PDB file of C-alpha atoms in Angstrom:
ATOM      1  CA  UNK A   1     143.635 178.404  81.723  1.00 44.00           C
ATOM      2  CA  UNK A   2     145.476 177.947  78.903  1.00 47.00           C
ATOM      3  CA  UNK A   3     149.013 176.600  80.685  1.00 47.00           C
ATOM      4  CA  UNK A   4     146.725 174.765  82.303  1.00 44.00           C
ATOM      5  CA  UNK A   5     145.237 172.618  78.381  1.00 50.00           C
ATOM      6  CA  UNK A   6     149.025 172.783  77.835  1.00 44.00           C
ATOM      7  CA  UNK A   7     150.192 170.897  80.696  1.00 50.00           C
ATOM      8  CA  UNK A   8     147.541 168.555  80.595  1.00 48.00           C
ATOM      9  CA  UNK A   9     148.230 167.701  76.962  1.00 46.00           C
ATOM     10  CA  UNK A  10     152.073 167.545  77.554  1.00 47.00           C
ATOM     11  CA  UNK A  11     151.078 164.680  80.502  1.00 46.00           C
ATOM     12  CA  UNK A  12     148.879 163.146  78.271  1.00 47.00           C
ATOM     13  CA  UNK A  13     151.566 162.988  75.943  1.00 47.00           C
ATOM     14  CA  UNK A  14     154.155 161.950  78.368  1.00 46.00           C
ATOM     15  CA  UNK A  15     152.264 159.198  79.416  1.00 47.00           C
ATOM     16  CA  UNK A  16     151.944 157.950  75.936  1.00 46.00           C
ATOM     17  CA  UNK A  17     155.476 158.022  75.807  1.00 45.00           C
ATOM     18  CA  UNK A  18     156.085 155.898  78.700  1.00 47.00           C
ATOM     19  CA  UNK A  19     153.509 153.436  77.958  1.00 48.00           C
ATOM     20  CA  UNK A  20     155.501 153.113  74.360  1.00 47.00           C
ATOM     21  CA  UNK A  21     158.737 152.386  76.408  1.00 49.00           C
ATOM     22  CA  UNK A  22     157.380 149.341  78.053  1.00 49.00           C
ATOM     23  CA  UNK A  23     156.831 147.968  75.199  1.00 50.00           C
ATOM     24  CA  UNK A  24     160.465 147.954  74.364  1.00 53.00           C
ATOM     25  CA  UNK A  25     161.749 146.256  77.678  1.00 54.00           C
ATOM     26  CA  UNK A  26     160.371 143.043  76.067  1.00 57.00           C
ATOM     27  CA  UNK A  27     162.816 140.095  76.454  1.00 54.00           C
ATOM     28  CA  UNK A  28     163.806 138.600  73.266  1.00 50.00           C
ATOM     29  CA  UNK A  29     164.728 134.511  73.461  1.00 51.00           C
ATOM     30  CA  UNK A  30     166.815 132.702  71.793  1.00 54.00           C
ATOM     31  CA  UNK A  31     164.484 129.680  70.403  1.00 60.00           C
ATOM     32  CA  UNK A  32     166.388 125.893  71.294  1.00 69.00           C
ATOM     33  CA  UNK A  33     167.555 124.870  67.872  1.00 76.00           C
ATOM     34  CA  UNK A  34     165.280 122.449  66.222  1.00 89.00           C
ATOM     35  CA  UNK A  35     167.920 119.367  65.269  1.00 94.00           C
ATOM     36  CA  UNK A  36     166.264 116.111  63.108  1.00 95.00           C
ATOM     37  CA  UNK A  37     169.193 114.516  61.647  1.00 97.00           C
ATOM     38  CA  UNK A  38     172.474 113.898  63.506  1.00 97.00           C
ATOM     39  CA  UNK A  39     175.565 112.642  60.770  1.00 98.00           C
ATOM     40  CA  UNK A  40     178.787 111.740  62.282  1.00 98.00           C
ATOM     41  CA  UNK A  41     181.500 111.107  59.441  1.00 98.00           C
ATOM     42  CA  UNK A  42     184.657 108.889  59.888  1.00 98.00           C
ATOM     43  CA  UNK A  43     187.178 109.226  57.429  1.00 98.00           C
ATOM     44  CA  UNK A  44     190.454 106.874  57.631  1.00 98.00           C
ATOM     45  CA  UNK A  45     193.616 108.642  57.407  1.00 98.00           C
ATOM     46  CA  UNK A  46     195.414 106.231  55.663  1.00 96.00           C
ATOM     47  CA  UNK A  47     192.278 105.783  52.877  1.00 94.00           C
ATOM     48  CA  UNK A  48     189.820 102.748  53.045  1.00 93.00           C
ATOM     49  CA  UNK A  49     186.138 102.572  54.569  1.00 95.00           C
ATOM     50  CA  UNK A  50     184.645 105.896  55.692  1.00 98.00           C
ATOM     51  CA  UNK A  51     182.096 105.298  58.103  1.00 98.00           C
ATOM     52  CA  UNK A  52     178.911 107.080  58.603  1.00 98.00           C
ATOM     53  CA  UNK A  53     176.339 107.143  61.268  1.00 98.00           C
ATOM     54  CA  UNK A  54     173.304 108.442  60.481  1.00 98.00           C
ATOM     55  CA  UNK A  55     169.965 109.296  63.086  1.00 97.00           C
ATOM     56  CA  UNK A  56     167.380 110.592  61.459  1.00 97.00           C
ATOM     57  CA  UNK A  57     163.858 111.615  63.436  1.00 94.00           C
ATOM     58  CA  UNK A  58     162.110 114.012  61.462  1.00 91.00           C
ATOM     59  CA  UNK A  59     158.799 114.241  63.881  1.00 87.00           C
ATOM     60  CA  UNK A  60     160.966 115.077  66.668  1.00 75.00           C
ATOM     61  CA  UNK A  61     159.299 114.057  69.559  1.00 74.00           C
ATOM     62  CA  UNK A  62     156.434 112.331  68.005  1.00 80.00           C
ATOM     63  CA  UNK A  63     155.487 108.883  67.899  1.00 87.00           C
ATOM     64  CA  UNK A  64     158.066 107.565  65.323  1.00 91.00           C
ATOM     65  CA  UNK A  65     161.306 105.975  66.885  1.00 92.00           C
ATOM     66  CA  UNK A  66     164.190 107.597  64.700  1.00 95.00           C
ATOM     67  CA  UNK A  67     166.014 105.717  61.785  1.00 97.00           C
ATOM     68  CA  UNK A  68     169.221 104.912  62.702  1.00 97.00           C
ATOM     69  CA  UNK A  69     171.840 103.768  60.212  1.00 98.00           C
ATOM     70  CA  UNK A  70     175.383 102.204  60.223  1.00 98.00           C
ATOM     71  CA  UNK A  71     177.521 102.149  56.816  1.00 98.00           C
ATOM     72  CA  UNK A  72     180.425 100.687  57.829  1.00 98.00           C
ATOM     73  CA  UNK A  73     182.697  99.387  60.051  1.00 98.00           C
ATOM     74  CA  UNK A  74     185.939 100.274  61.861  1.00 98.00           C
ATOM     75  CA  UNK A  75     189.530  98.428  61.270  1.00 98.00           C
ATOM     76  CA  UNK A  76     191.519  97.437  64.356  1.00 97.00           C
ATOM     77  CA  UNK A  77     194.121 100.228  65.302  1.00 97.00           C
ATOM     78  CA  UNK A  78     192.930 102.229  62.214  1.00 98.00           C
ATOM     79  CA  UNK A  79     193.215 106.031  62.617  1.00 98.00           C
ATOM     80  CA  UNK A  80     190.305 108.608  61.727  1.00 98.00           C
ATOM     81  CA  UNK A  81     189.632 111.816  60.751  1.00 98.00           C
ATOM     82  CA  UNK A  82     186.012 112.748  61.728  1.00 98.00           C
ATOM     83  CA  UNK A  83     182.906 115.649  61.809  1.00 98.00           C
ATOM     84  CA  UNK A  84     179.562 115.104  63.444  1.00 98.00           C
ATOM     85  CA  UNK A  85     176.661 117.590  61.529  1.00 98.00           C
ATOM     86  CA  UNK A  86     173.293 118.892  62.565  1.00 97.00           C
ATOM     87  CA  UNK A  87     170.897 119.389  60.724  1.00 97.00           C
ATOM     88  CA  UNK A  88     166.843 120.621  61.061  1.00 95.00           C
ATOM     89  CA  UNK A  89     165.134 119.244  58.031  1.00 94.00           C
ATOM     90  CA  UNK A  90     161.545 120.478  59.210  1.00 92.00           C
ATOM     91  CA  UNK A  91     162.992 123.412  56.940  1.00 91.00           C
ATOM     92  CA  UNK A  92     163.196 123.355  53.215  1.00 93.00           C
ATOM     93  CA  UNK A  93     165.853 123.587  52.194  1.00 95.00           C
ATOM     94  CA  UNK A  94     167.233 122.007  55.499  1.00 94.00           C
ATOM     95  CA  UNK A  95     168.857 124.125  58.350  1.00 95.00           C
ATOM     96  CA  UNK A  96     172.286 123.677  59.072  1.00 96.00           C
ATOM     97  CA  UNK A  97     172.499 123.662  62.806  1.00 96.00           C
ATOM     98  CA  UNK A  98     176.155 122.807  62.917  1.00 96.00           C
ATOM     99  CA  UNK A  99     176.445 126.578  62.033  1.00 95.00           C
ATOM    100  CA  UNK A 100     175.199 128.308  64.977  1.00 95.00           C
ATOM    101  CA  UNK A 101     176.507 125.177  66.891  1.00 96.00           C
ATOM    102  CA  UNK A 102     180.244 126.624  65.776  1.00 97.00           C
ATOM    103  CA  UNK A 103     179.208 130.079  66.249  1.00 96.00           C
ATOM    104  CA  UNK A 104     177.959 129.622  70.204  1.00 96.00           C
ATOM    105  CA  UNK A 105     181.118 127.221  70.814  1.00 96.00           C
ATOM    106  CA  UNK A 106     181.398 128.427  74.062  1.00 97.00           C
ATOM    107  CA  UNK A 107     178.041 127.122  74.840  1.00 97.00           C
ATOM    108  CA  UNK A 108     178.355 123.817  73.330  1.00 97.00           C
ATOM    109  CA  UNK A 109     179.947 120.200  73.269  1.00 98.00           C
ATOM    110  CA  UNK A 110     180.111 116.886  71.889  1.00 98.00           C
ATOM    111  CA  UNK A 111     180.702 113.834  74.060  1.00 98.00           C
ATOM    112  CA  UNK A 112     181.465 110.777  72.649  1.00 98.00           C
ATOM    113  CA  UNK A 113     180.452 107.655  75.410  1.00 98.00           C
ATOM    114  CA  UNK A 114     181.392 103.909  74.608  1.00 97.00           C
ATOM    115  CA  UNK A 115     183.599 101.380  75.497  1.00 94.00           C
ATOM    116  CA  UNK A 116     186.739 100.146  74.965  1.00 95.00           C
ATOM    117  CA  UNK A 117     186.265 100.999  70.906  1.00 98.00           C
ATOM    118  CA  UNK A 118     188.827 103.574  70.584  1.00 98.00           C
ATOM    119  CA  UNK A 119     190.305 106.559  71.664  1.00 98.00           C
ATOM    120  CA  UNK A 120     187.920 110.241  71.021  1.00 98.00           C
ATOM    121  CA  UNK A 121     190.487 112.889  70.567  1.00 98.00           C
ATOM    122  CA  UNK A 122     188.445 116.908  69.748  1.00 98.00           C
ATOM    123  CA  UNK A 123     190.330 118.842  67.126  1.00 98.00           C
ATOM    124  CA  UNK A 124     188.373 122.078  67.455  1.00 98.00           C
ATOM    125  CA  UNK A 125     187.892 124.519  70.114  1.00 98.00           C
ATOM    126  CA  UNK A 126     185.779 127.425  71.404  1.00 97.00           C
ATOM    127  CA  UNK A 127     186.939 130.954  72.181  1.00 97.00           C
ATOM    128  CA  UNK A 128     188.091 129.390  75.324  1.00 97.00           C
ATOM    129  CA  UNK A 129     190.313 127.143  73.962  1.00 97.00           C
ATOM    130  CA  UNK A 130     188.257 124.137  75.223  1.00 98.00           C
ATOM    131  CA  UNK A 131     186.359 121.553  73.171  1.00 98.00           C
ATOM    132  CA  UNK A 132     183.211 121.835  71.288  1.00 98.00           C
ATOM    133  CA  UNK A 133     183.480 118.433  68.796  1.00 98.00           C
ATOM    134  CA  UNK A 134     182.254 119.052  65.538  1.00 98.00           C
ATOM    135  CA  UNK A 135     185.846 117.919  64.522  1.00 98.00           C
ATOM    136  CA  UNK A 136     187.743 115.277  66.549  1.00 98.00           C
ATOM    137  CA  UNK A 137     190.002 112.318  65.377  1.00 98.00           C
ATOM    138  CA  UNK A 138     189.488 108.970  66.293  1.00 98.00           C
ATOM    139  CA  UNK A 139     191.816 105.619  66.695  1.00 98.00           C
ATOM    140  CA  UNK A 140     190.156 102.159  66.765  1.00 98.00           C
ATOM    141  CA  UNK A 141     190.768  99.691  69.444  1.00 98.00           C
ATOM    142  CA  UNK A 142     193.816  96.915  68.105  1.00 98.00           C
ATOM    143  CA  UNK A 143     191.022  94.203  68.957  1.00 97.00           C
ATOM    144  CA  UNK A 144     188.292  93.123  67.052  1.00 98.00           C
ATOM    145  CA  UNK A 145     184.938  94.339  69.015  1.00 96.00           C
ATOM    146  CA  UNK A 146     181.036  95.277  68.580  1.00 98.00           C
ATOM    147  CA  UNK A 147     179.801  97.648  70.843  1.00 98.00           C
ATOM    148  CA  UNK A 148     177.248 100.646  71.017  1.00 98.00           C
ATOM    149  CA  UNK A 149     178.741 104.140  70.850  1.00 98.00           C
ATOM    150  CA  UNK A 150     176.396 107.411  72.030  1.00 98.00           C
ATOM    151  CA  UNK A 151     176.530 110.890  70.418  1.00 98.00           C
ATOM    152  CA  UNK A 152     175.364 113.510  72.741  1.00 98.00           C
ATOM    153  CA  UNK A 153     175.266 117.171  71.952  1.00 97.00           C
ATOM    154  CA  UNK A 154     174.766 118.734  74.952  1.00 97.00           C
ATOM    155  CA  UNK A 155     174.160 123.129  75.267  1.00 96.00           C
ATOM    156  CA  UNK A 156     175.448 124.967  78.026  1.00 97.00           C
ATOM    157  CA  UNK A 157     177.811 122.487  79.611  1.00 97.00           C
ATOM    158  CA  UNK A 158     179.958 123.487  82.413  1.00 98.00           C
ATOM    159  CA  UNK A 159     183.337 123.174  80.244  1.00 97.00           C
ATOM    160  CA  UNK A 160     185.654 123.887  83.121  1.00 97.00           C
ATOM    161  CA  UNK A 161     184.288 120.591  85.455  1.00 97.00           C
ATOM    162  CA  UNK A 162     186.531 117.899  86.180  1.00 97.00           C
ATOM    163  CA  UNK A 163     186.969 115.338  82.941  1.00 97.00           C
ATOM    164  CA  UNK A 164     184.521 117.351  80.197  1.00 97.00           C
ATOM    165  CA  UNK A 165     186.995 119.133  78.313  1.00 97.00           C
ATOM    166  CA  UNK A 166     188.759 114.980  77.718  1.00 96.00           C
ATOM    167  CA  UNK A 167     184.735 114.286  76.754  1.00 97.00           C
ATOM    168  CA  UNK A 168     183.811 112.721  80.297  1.00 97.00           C
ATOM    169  CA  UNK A 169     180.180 113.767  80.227  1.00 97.00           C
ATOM    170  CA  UNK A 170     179.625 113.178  83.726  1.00 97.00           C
ATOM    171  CA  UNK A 171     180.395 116.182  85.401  1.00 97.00           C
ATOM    172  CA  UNK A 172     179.074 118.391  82.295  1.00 97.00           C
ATOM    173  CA  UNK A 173     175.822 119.308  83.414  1.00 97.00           C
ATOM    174  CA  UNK A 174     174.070 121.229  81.119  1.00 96.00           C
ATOM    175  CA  UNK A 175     170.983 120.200  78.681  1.00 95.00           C
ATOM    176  CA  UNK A 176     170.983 117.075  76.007  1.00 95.00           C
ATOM    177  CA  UNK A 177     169.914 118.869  72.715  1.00 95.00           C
ATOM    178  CA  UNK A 178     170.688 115.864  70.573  1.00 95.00           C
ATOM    179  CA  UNK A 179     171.473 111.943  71.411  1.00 96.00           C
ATOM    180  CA  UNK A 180     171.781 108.988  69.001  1.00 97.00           C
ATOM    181  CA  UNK A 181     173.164 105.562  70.327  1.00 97.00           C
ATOM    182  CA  UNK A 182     174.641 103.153  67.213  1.00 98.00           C
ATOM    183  CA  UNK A 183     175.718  99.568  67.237  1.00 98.00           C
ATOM    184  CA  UNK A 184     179.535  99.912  65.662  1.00 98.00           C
ATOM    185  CA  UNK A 185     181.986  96.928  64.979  1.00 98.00           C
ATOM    186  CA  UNK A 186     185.566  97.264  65.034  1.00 98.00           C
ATOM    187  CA  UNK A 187     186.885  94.694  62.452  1.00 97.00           C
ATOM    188  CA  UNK A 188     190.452  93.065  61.914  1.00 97.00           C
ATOM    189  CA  UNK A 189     191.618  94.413  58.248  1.00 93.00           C
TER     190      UNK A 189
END
């Protein structure tokens, strides 16, 4: 009688045991990162204007359009040195995106789509070797021109697709995280 208390305590506690190891084939996710504010920064090389486009939405999907600002313009054939930053200012203080952004490289890029206002060159890569764009230079058409030019950060592109590691976003696949479309000009000097 007594082996038989003993085994039924030891299943008892066995079961208890199992039951506890459920619990720890729970799948942890990775929350999509929150992004607000989108800044891209153009610096010229040889010194002059730096221009900055700013898209600001801090109710994300709400009812507010975002606030889109231009401070600038570009000079014909100038040459530029230039970052795009994310930001999550639902935080305070704000949350650098562009952080985890550079960490999961390999699961990111930047496409730059517009016409005929320059030439998009990335200066950074993943562990890969292929693009992500949180750096890239950029030279201005050698014609005075206004047109619109659309930042897309897009998560889990296919990288190795014909044309997305030049920044042709067409065969990237993948999921838009972040998109802001500005008006630019490209000015004569």
């Amino acid at each position: 009688m007594k082996n038989v208390k003993l085994s039924i305590l030891a299943l008892i506690a066995l079961t208890g045991l199992n039951s506890c190891n459920n619990d720890d084939d729970a799948t942890i996710v990775n929350p999509e990162e929150v992004i607000t504010t989108l800044t891209a920064t153009f610096e010229p090389v040889a010194g002059g204007e730096t221009v900055v486009l700013t898209s600001r939405d801090l109710d994300g999907d709400g009812p507010e359009a975002p606030i889109i600002s231009v401070l600038g313009n570009f000079t014909t054939g100038a040459s530029y040195s230039g970052t795009v930053s994310f930001l999550n200012e639902t935080e305070t203080p704000a949350e650098n995106v562009s952080e985890e952004i550079l960490t999961e490289g390999d699961e990111h890029q930047i496409f730059f789509q517009q016409d005929d206002l320059g030439t998009f060159t990335y200066t950074d890569a993943d562990v890969n070797q292929r693009p992500i764009g949180l750096t890239f230079s950029f030279v201005a058409s050698t014609t005075p021109q206004t047109g619109l030019l659309t930042i897309t950060l897009r998560h889990e592109p296919n990288k190795a697709a014909a044309g997305v590691a030049d920044g042709d976003i067409t065969n990237a696949g993948g999921e838009s995280e972040a998109m802001a479309t500005f008006e630019v000009s490209v000015v004569a000097p």
